[in-house]
Amino acid sequence: MSKGTKYLLVSLPTSISPSNDHDEALTALRSAVTTDYGTVTPFPIPEFKIGTLDALVQQADELAKLESSCEAVVAKVGDSLKAILEGDESKISQQKTVNDKPVDQYLRSFTWNKVKYRADKPLSELIDTLQKEVVSIDNDVKQKYNQYNQVKTNLTTLQRKQTGNLASKSLTAIVPPSLLIRDSEYLETHLIAVPSQQNSSFPKIYETVSPWVVPRSAQRIDADDEFTLYAVTTFKKYSQEFIHKCREQKWIPRDFKYKEGGREAEEKEVEKVAKEEKKLWGEALRLGRTGWSEAVMAWVHVLALRVFVETTTPKLAKKARNSLDQSYSYLAGNAFGRDKKGRITKDDSSTSADMQAAGQMGDGGDYSAYVCYDFEIN
């Protein structure tokens, strides 16, 4: 998929060619937009069932909002794929296909999905179908990605406990049960992670930081680059005070309860969560890939509807205006000229007013002779 490729959907009347022929009009457009600027490809849009002018105007507003929603969902699903694939642009690009085709190929070979969005259905129904589909895609991808992310976070936490330093890692595989005083009415063993720079001072002062620390009870259990782990025994009555004083000294009390078979249980838990994380990764990736494809397809179909509605609205408005002029021009006296057959003729200023009424001129009177929407899919 080309990064930064912009596309224009353009609707022009066939009258741009002298013969009013579709193919000749396409040739004329290609001569206007040379290969220096881009490539012109037919983009077939079926005829849809239309209602009143008021309905078309409302649907134009709904489609504008829906297009913004589609673009936002495509971006959000793309962000999910980026996170799942850890920002690997090559792998991300491989996943971003539309109906199993590169984006450019899909757009160049676009055909309206008549099975999913039947052209014989009212426009309002098609818009409603597309709205529901886009919301569903967004919810499904978000739910699965959040589920995966939660399990991934849990796995990271478990793995950190296996590989962190002595102030944070699991002590199940490190502390021999023989060092712990258990089932004593009066005594309790505390595990303290002491920063390496305090190794020399700890043995000298630990007995005096609080009352009723058992003398010479400190036993060195293990050490890493940052901490040394000691076991210290105190009377239970003064345990909380000892823990508080340890924290004041920047020593880290470790909360540890020996459990038979705890090491094996931790290893099994890590293995179980790792399998779950791998499974959800695959599911999130598959759903992200199909969600991105479906969101882009919905977006392009919404754009096609926008082109149709914006092309049809001025025509319908102009027909309505002409019909009113034919029926009620007598109310304006001689304001309208007539030809030999009694049909109304208008000057250029009157035509401009029609264009303004039909929505083909901006508030400032800027005339837009064609419908054009630009978009970029990344």
Coordinates of C-alpha atoms in Angstrom, one line a residue:
M1 CA 0.0 0.0 0.0
S2 CA 1.4 3.3 -1.0
K3 CA 2.0 5.7 1.9
G4 CA 0.5 9.1 1.3
T5 CA -1.5 8.2 -1.9
K6 CA -4.5 10.5 -2.3
Y7 CA -7.6 9.6 -4.2
L8 CA -10.3 11.7 -5.7
L9 CA -13.8 10.6 -6.5
V10 CA -15.1 12.8 -9.2
S11 CA -18.5 13.0 -10.8
L12 CA -18.9 14.9 -14.0
P13 CA -21.7 15.1 -16.6
T14 CA -21.2 13.3 -19.8
S15 CA -21.8 16.6 -21.5
I16 CA -18.1 17.3 -21.1
S17 CA -17.8 15.5 -24.4
P18 CA -19.6 16.7 -27.6
S19 CA -21.3 13.4 -28.1
N20 CA -22.5 13.0 -24.5
D21 CA -21.0 9.5 -24.7
H22 CA -19.7 8.0 -21.4
D23 CA -16.5 6.6 -22.9
E24 CA -15.7 9.9 -24.7
A25 CA -16.3 11.8 -21.4
L26 CA -13.8 9.5 -19.7
T27 CA -11.3 10.1 -22.4
A28 CA -11.8 13.9 -22.1
L29 CA -11.3 13.6 -18.3
R30 CA -8.1 11.7 -18.9
S31 CA -6.8 14.3 -21.2
A32 CA -7.5 16.9 -18.5
V33 CA -5.8 14.9 -15.7
T34 CA -2.6 13.7 -17.3
T35 CA -0.3 11.1 -15.9
D36 CA 1.8 13.9 -14.4
Y37 CA -1.0 14.5 -11.9
G38 CA -2.5 11.0 -11.5
T39 CA -4.4 8.1 -13.2
V40 CA -8.0 8.2 -14.1
T41 CA -10.0 5.0 -13.6
P42 CA -13.8 4.4 -14.0
F43 CA -15.6 4.1 -10.6
P44 CA -19.0 2.6 -11.4
I45 CA -21.9 3.7 -9.0
P46 CA -25.3 2.1 -9.5
E47 CA -28.6 4.1 -9.7
F48 CA -30.3 4.2 -6.3
K49 CA -33.9 4.7 -5.3
I50 CA -34.3 8.4 -4.3
G51 CA -37.0 10.1 -2.4
T52 CA -37.8 13.8 -2.0
L53 CA -35.3 16.7 -2.2
D54 CA -35.7 17.2 1.6
A55 CA -34.7 13.6 2.2
L56 CA -31.7 13.8 -0.1
V57 CA -30.5 16.9 1.7
Q58 CA -30.8 15.1 5.1
Q59 CA -29.1 12.0 3.7
A60 CA -26.2 14.2 2.4
D61 CA -25.7 15.4 6.0
E62 CA -25.9 11.9 7.4
L63 CA -23.4 10.5 4.9
A64 CA -21.0 13.3 5.7
K65 CA -21.1 12.3 9.4
L66 CA -20.9 8.6 8.5
E67 CA -17.9 9.1 6.3
S68 CA -16.1 10.8 9.2
S69 CA -17.0 7.8 11.4
C70 CA -15.7 5.4 8.8
E71 CA -12.4 7.2 8.5
A72 CA -12.0 7.2 12.3
V73 CA -12.8 3.5 12.6
V74 CA -10.2 2.7 9.9
A75 CA -7.6 4.7 11.8
K76 CA -8.5 3.0 15.1
V77 CA -8.3 -0.5 13.7
G78 CA -5.0 0.5 12.0
D79 CA -3.7 1.6 15.4
S80 CA -4.7 -1.8 16.9
L81 CA -2.8 -3.6 14.2
K82 CA 0.2 -1.4 14.8
A83 CA 0.2 -2.3 18.5
I84 CA -0.4 -6.0 17.9
L85 CA 2.5 -6.1 15.4
E86 CA 4.7 -3.8 17.6
G87 CA 5.1 -1.2 14.9
D88 CA 6.6 -3.4 12.3
E89 CA 5.6 -1.5 9.2
S90 CA 6.4 -4.3 6.8
K91 CA 4.1 -6.7 8.7
I92 CA 1.4 -4.1 9.2
S93 CA 1.4 -3.4 5.4
Q94 CA 0.9 -7.1 4.7
Q95 CA -2.2 -7.1 6.9
K96 CA -3.8 -4.0 5.4
T97 CA -5.5 -5.4 2.4
V98 CA -9.1 -4.9 1.2
N99 CA -11.1 -7.9 0.2
D100 CA -7.7 -9.7 -0.1
K101 CA -6.4 -7.0 -2.5
P102 CA -4.0 -4.1 -2.1
V103 CA -6.0 -0.9 -1.5
D104 CA -5.1 0.6 -4.9
Q105 CA -6.2 -2.5 -6.7
Y106 CA -9.5 -2.7 -4.8
L107 CA -10.3 0.9 -5.7
R108 CA -9.4 0.5 -9.4
S109 CA -11.5 -2.6 -9.7
F110 CA -14.3 -1.4 -7.4
T111 CA -17.8 -2.8 -8.0
W112 CA -20.8 -2.0 -5.7
N113 CA -21.5 -4.9 -3.3
K114 CA -25.0 -5.7 -4.5
V115 CA -25.3 -8.6 -2.1
K116 CA -24.5 -6.7 1.0
Y117 CA -26.0 -3.3 0.0
R118 CA -28.8 -4.0 -2.5
A119 CA -29.2 -1.0 -4.8
D120 CA -33.0 -1.5 -5.0
K121 CA -33.3 -0.6 -1.3
P122 CA -34.1 3.0 -0.2
L123 CA -31.1 5.2 0.5
S124 CA -32.1 5.5 4.1
E125 CA -32.0 1.8 4.6
L126 CA -28.5 1.5 3.0
I127 CA -27.2 4.3 5.2
D128 CA -28.6 2.6 8.3
T129 CA -27.0 -0.7 7.3
L130 CA -23.6 0.9 6.8
Q131 CA -23.9 2.8 10.1
K132 CA -24.6 -0.4 12.0
E133 CA -21.9 -2.2 10.3
V134 CA -19.2 0.4 11.1
V135 CA -20.3 0.5 14.8
S136 CA -20.1 -3.3 14.9
I137 CA -16.6 -3.4 13.4
D138 CA -15.4 -0.8 15.8
N139 CA -16.9 -2.6 18.9
D140 CA -15.7 -6.1 17.8
V141 CA -12.1 -5.1 17.2
K142 CA -11.9 -2.9 20.3
Q143 CA -13.3 -5.7 22.5
K144 CA -10.9 -8.3 21.2
Y145 CA -7.9 -6.0 21.3
N146 CA -8.7 -5.0 24.9
Q147 CA -9.1 -8.6 25.9
Y148 CA -5.7 -9.4 24.3
N149 CA -4.1 -6.3 25.9
Q150 CA -5.3 -7.3 29.4
V151 CA -3.9 -10.8 29.1
K152 CA -0.6 -9.4 27.7
T153 CA -0.4 -7.1 30.7
N154 CA -1.0 -10.0 33.1
L155 CA 1.7 -12.1 31.4
T156 CA 4.2 -9.2 31.6
T157 CA 3.5 -8.9 35.3
L158 CA 4.0 -12.6 35.8
Q159 CA 7.2 -12.6 33.8
R160 CA 8.5 -9.6 35.6
K161 CA 8.1 -11.6 38.9
Q162 CA 10.3 -14.3 37.4
T163 CA 13.0 -12.0 36.0
G164 CA 13.0 -8.8 38.1
N165 CA 15.4 -7.9 40.9
L166 CA 15.1 -9.1 44.5
A167 CA 12.9 -6.2 45.4
S168 CA 10.1 -7.2 43.0
K169 CA 10.6 -10.8 41.7
S170 CA 8.9 -13.9 43.1
L171 CA 10.7 -15.4 46.0
T172 CA 9.1 -18.8 45.7
A173 CA 12.2 -20.4 44.0
I174 CA 14.7 -18.4 46.2
V175 CA 13.7 -18.7 49.8
P176 CA 14.3 -22.2 51.4
P177 CA 11.4 -23.0 53.7
S178 CA 13.9 -24.0 56.4
L179 CA 14.8 -20.4 56.9
L180 CA 11.2 -19.4 57.8
I181 CA 9.7 -19.6 61.3
R182 CA 6.2 -20.9 60.9
D183 CA 3.4 -21.7 63.3
S184 CA 5.1 -19.8 66.1
E185 CA 2.9 -17.9 68.6
Y186 CA 5.6 -15.2 69.3
L187 CA 8.2 -15.1 66.5
E188 CA 8.0 -14.1 62.8
T189 CA 10.5 -14.1 60.0
H190 CA 10.7 -11.1 57.7
L191 CA 12.4 -11.0 54.3
I192 CA 14.2 -7.7 53.6
A193 CA 15.7 -6.6 50.2
V194 CA 18.6 -4.3 51.1
P195 CA 20.1 -2.0 48.4
S196 CA 23.6 -3.1 47.5
Q197 CA 25.2 0.1 48.7
Q198 CA 23.9 -0.6 52.3
N199 CA 25.3 -4.1 52.5
S200 CA 28.1 -3.2 54.9
S201 CA 25.8 -1.1 57.2
F202 CA 22.8 -3.4 57.4
P203 CA 24.3 -6.2 59.6
K204 CA 25.5 -3.5 62.1
I205 CA 22.2 -1.7 62.6
Y206 CA 19.3 -3.9 61.8
E207 CA 19.0 -5.1 65.4
T208 CA 18.5 -1.6 66.7
V209 CA 16.0 -0.1 64.2
S210 CA 13.1 -1.3 66.4
P211 CA 12.5 -3.2 69.7
W212 CA 12.6 -6.9 70.0
V213 CA 14.6 -7.9 66.9
V214 CA 16.1 -11.3 67.6
P215 CA 19.9 -10.7 67.8
R216 CA 22.1 -12.3 65.1
S217 CA 19.0 -13.5 63.3
A218 CA 19.8 -11.9 60.0
Q219 CA 20.7 -14.5 57.3
R220 CA 21.8 -13.6 53.8
I221 CA 19.7 -15.6 51.3
D222 CA 20.6 -14.2 47.8
A223 CA 22.0 -11.2 46.0
D224 CA 21.8 -9.6 42.6
D225 CA 23.3 -6.4 41.1
E226 CA 20.9 -4.1 43.0
F227 CA 19.8 -5.8 46.2
T228 CA 20.7 -8.4 48.8
L229 CA 18.0 -10.5 50.4
Y230 CA 18.1 -11.1 54.2
A231 CA 15.8 -13.0 56.6
V232 CA 15.3 -11.3 59.9
T233 CA 13.4 -12.6 62.9
T234 CA 11.4 -10.4 65.3
F235 CA 8.7 -10.8 67.9
K236 CA 5.3 -10.6 66.3
K237 CA 4.2 -7.9 68.6
Y238 CA 6.8 -5.5 67.1
S239 CA 6.6 -6.7 63.4
Q240 CA 4.7 -3.7 62.1
E241 CA 7.1 -1.3 63.8
F242 CA 10.1 -3.2 62.4
I243 CA 8.6 -3.1 58.8
H244 CA 7.9 0.7 59.2
K245 CA 11.5 1.3 60.3
C246 CA 12.9 -0.8 57.4
R247 CA 11.1 1.4 55.0
E248 CA 12.5 4.5 56.7
Q249 CA 16.0 3.0 56.0
K250 CA 15.1 2.5 52.3
W251 CA 15.1 -1.3 52.9
I252 CA 12.2 -3.1 51.1
P253 CA 10.2 -5.6 53.2
R254 CA 9.0 -8.4 50.9
D255 CA 5.5 -9.9 51.6
F256 CA 6.1 -13.7 51.3
K257 CA 4.1 -16.7 52.6
Y258 CA 5.5 -20.1 52.0
K259 CA 3.2 -22.4 50.1
E260 CA 3.8 -26.1 49.4
G261 CA 4.2 -26.5 45.6
G262 CA 4.2 -22.7 45.1
R263 CA 7.0 -22.8 42.6
E264 CA 5.4 -25.3 40.3
A265 CA 2.1 -23.4 40.6
E266 CA 3.7 -20.2 39.5
E267 CA 5.4 -21.9 36.5
K268 CA 2.1 -23.4 35.5
E269 CA 0.4 -20.1 35.8
V270 CA 3.0 -18.4 33.5
E271 CA 2.7 -21.2 31.0
K272 CA -1.1 -21.0 31.0
V273 CA -1.2 -17.2 30.6
A274 CA 1.5 -17.3 27.9
K275 CA -0.7 -19.8 25.9
E276 CA -3.7 -17.6 26.4
E277 CA -1.8 -14.5 25.3
K278 CA -0.6 -16.3 22.1
K279 CA -4.1 -17.5 21.3
L280 CA -5.6 -14.0 21.8
W281 CA -2.8 -12.4 19.8
G282 CA -3.8 -14.5 16.8
E283 CA -7.5 -13.8 17.2
A284 CA -6.8 -10.0 17.6
L285 CA -4.6 -10.0 14.5
R286 CA -7.2 -11.9 12.4
L287 CA -10.0 -9.7 13.6
G288 CA -7.9 -6.6 13.1
R289 CA -7.1 -7.6 9.5
T290 CA -10.7 -8.4 8.6
G291 CA -12.0 -5.4 10.5
W292 CA -9.7 -3.0 8.7
S293 CA -10.7 -4.5 5.3
E294 CA -14.4 -4.3 6.1
A295 CA -14.1 -0.8 7.5
V296 CA -12.3 0.4 4.3
M297 CA -15.0 -1.2 2.1
A298 CA -17.7 0.4 4.1
W299 CA -15.9 3.8 3.9
V300 CA -15.6 3.5 0.1
H301 CA -19.3 2.5 -0.3
V302 CA -20.2 5.6 1.9
L303 CA -18.1 7.8 -0.4
A304 CA -19.9 6.3 -3.4
L305 CA -23.2 7.1 -1.9
R306 CA -22.0 10.7 -1.1
V307 CA -21.1 11.2 -4.7
F308 CA -24.4 9.8 -5.9
V309 CA -26.4 12.0 -3.5
E310 CA -24.4 15.2 -4.1
T311 CA -24.7 14.6 -7.9
T312 CA -28.4 13.9 -7.7
T313 CA -29.4 16.7 -5.3
P314 CA -28.7 19.7 -7.7
K315 CA -30.4 17.9 -10.6
L316 CA -33.5 17.3 -8.5
A317 CA -33.5 20.9 -7.1
K318 CA -33.1 22.3 -10.6
K319 CA -36.0 20.2 -11.9
A320 CA -38.2 21.3 -9.0
R321 CA -37.3 24.9 -9.7
N322 CA -38.0 24.6 -13.5
S323 CA -41.4 23.0 -12.7
L324 CA -42.3 25.8 -10.4
D325 CA -41.2 28.4 -13.0
Q326 CA -43.4 26.7 -15.7
S327 CA -46.4 26.6 -13.4
Y328 CA -46.2 30.0 -11.7
S329 CA -44.1 32.3 -13.9
Y330 CA -47.2 34.4 -14.6
L331 CA -47.0 35.7 -11.1
A332 CA -43.9 37.6 -12.0
G333 CA -45.5 39.4 -15.0
N334 CA -42.8 40.1 -17.6
A335 CA -39.9 39.0 -15.3
F336 CA -39.5 35.8 -17.4
G337 CA -38.9 35.9 -21.1
R338 CA -40.5 33.2 -23.3
D339 CA -39.5 31.7 -26.7
K340 CA -41.8 31.3 -29.7
K341 CA -43.4 28.2 -28.1
G342 CA -44.1 29.9 -24.9
R343 CA -41.4 28.2 -22.9
I344 CA -39.5 30.2 -20.3
T345 CA -36.1 31.5 -21.1
K346 CA -33.7 32.9 -18.5
D347 CA -30.6 35.1 -18.6
D348 CA -27.3 34.2 -17.0
S349 CA -28.1 35.8 -13.7
S350 CA -31.2 33.8 -13.4
T351 CA -29.3 30.6 -14.2
S352 CA -26.8 31.5 -11.5
A353 CA -29.6 31.9 -9.0
D354 CA -30.8 28.4 -10.0
M355 CA -27.4 27.0 -9.4
Q356 CA -27.3 28.7 -6.0
A357 CA -30.6 27.3 -5.1
A358 CA -29.5 23.8 -6.2
G359 CA -26.5 23.9 -4.0
Q360 CA -24.0 24.2 -6.8
M361 CA -22.7 27.5 -5.7
G362 CA -21.2 28.4 -2.3
D363 CA -22.5 31.3 -0.1
G364 CA -20.0 33.5 -1.9
G365 CA -21.3 32.5 -5.3
D366 CA -18.4 30.1 -6.1
Y367 CA -19.7 27.7 -8.8
S368 CA -18.8 24.0 -8.4
A369 CA -19.3 22.4 -11.8
Y370 CA -18.7 18.8 -10.5
V371 CA -18.8 16.7 -7.4
C372 CA -15.4 15.7 -5.9
Y373 CA -14.3 14.0 -2.8
D374 CA -10.7 13.4 -1.8
F375 CA -9.5 10.7 0.7
E376 CA -6.4 8.9 1.8
I377 CA -6.2 5.4 3.2
N378 CA -3.2 4.6 5.4

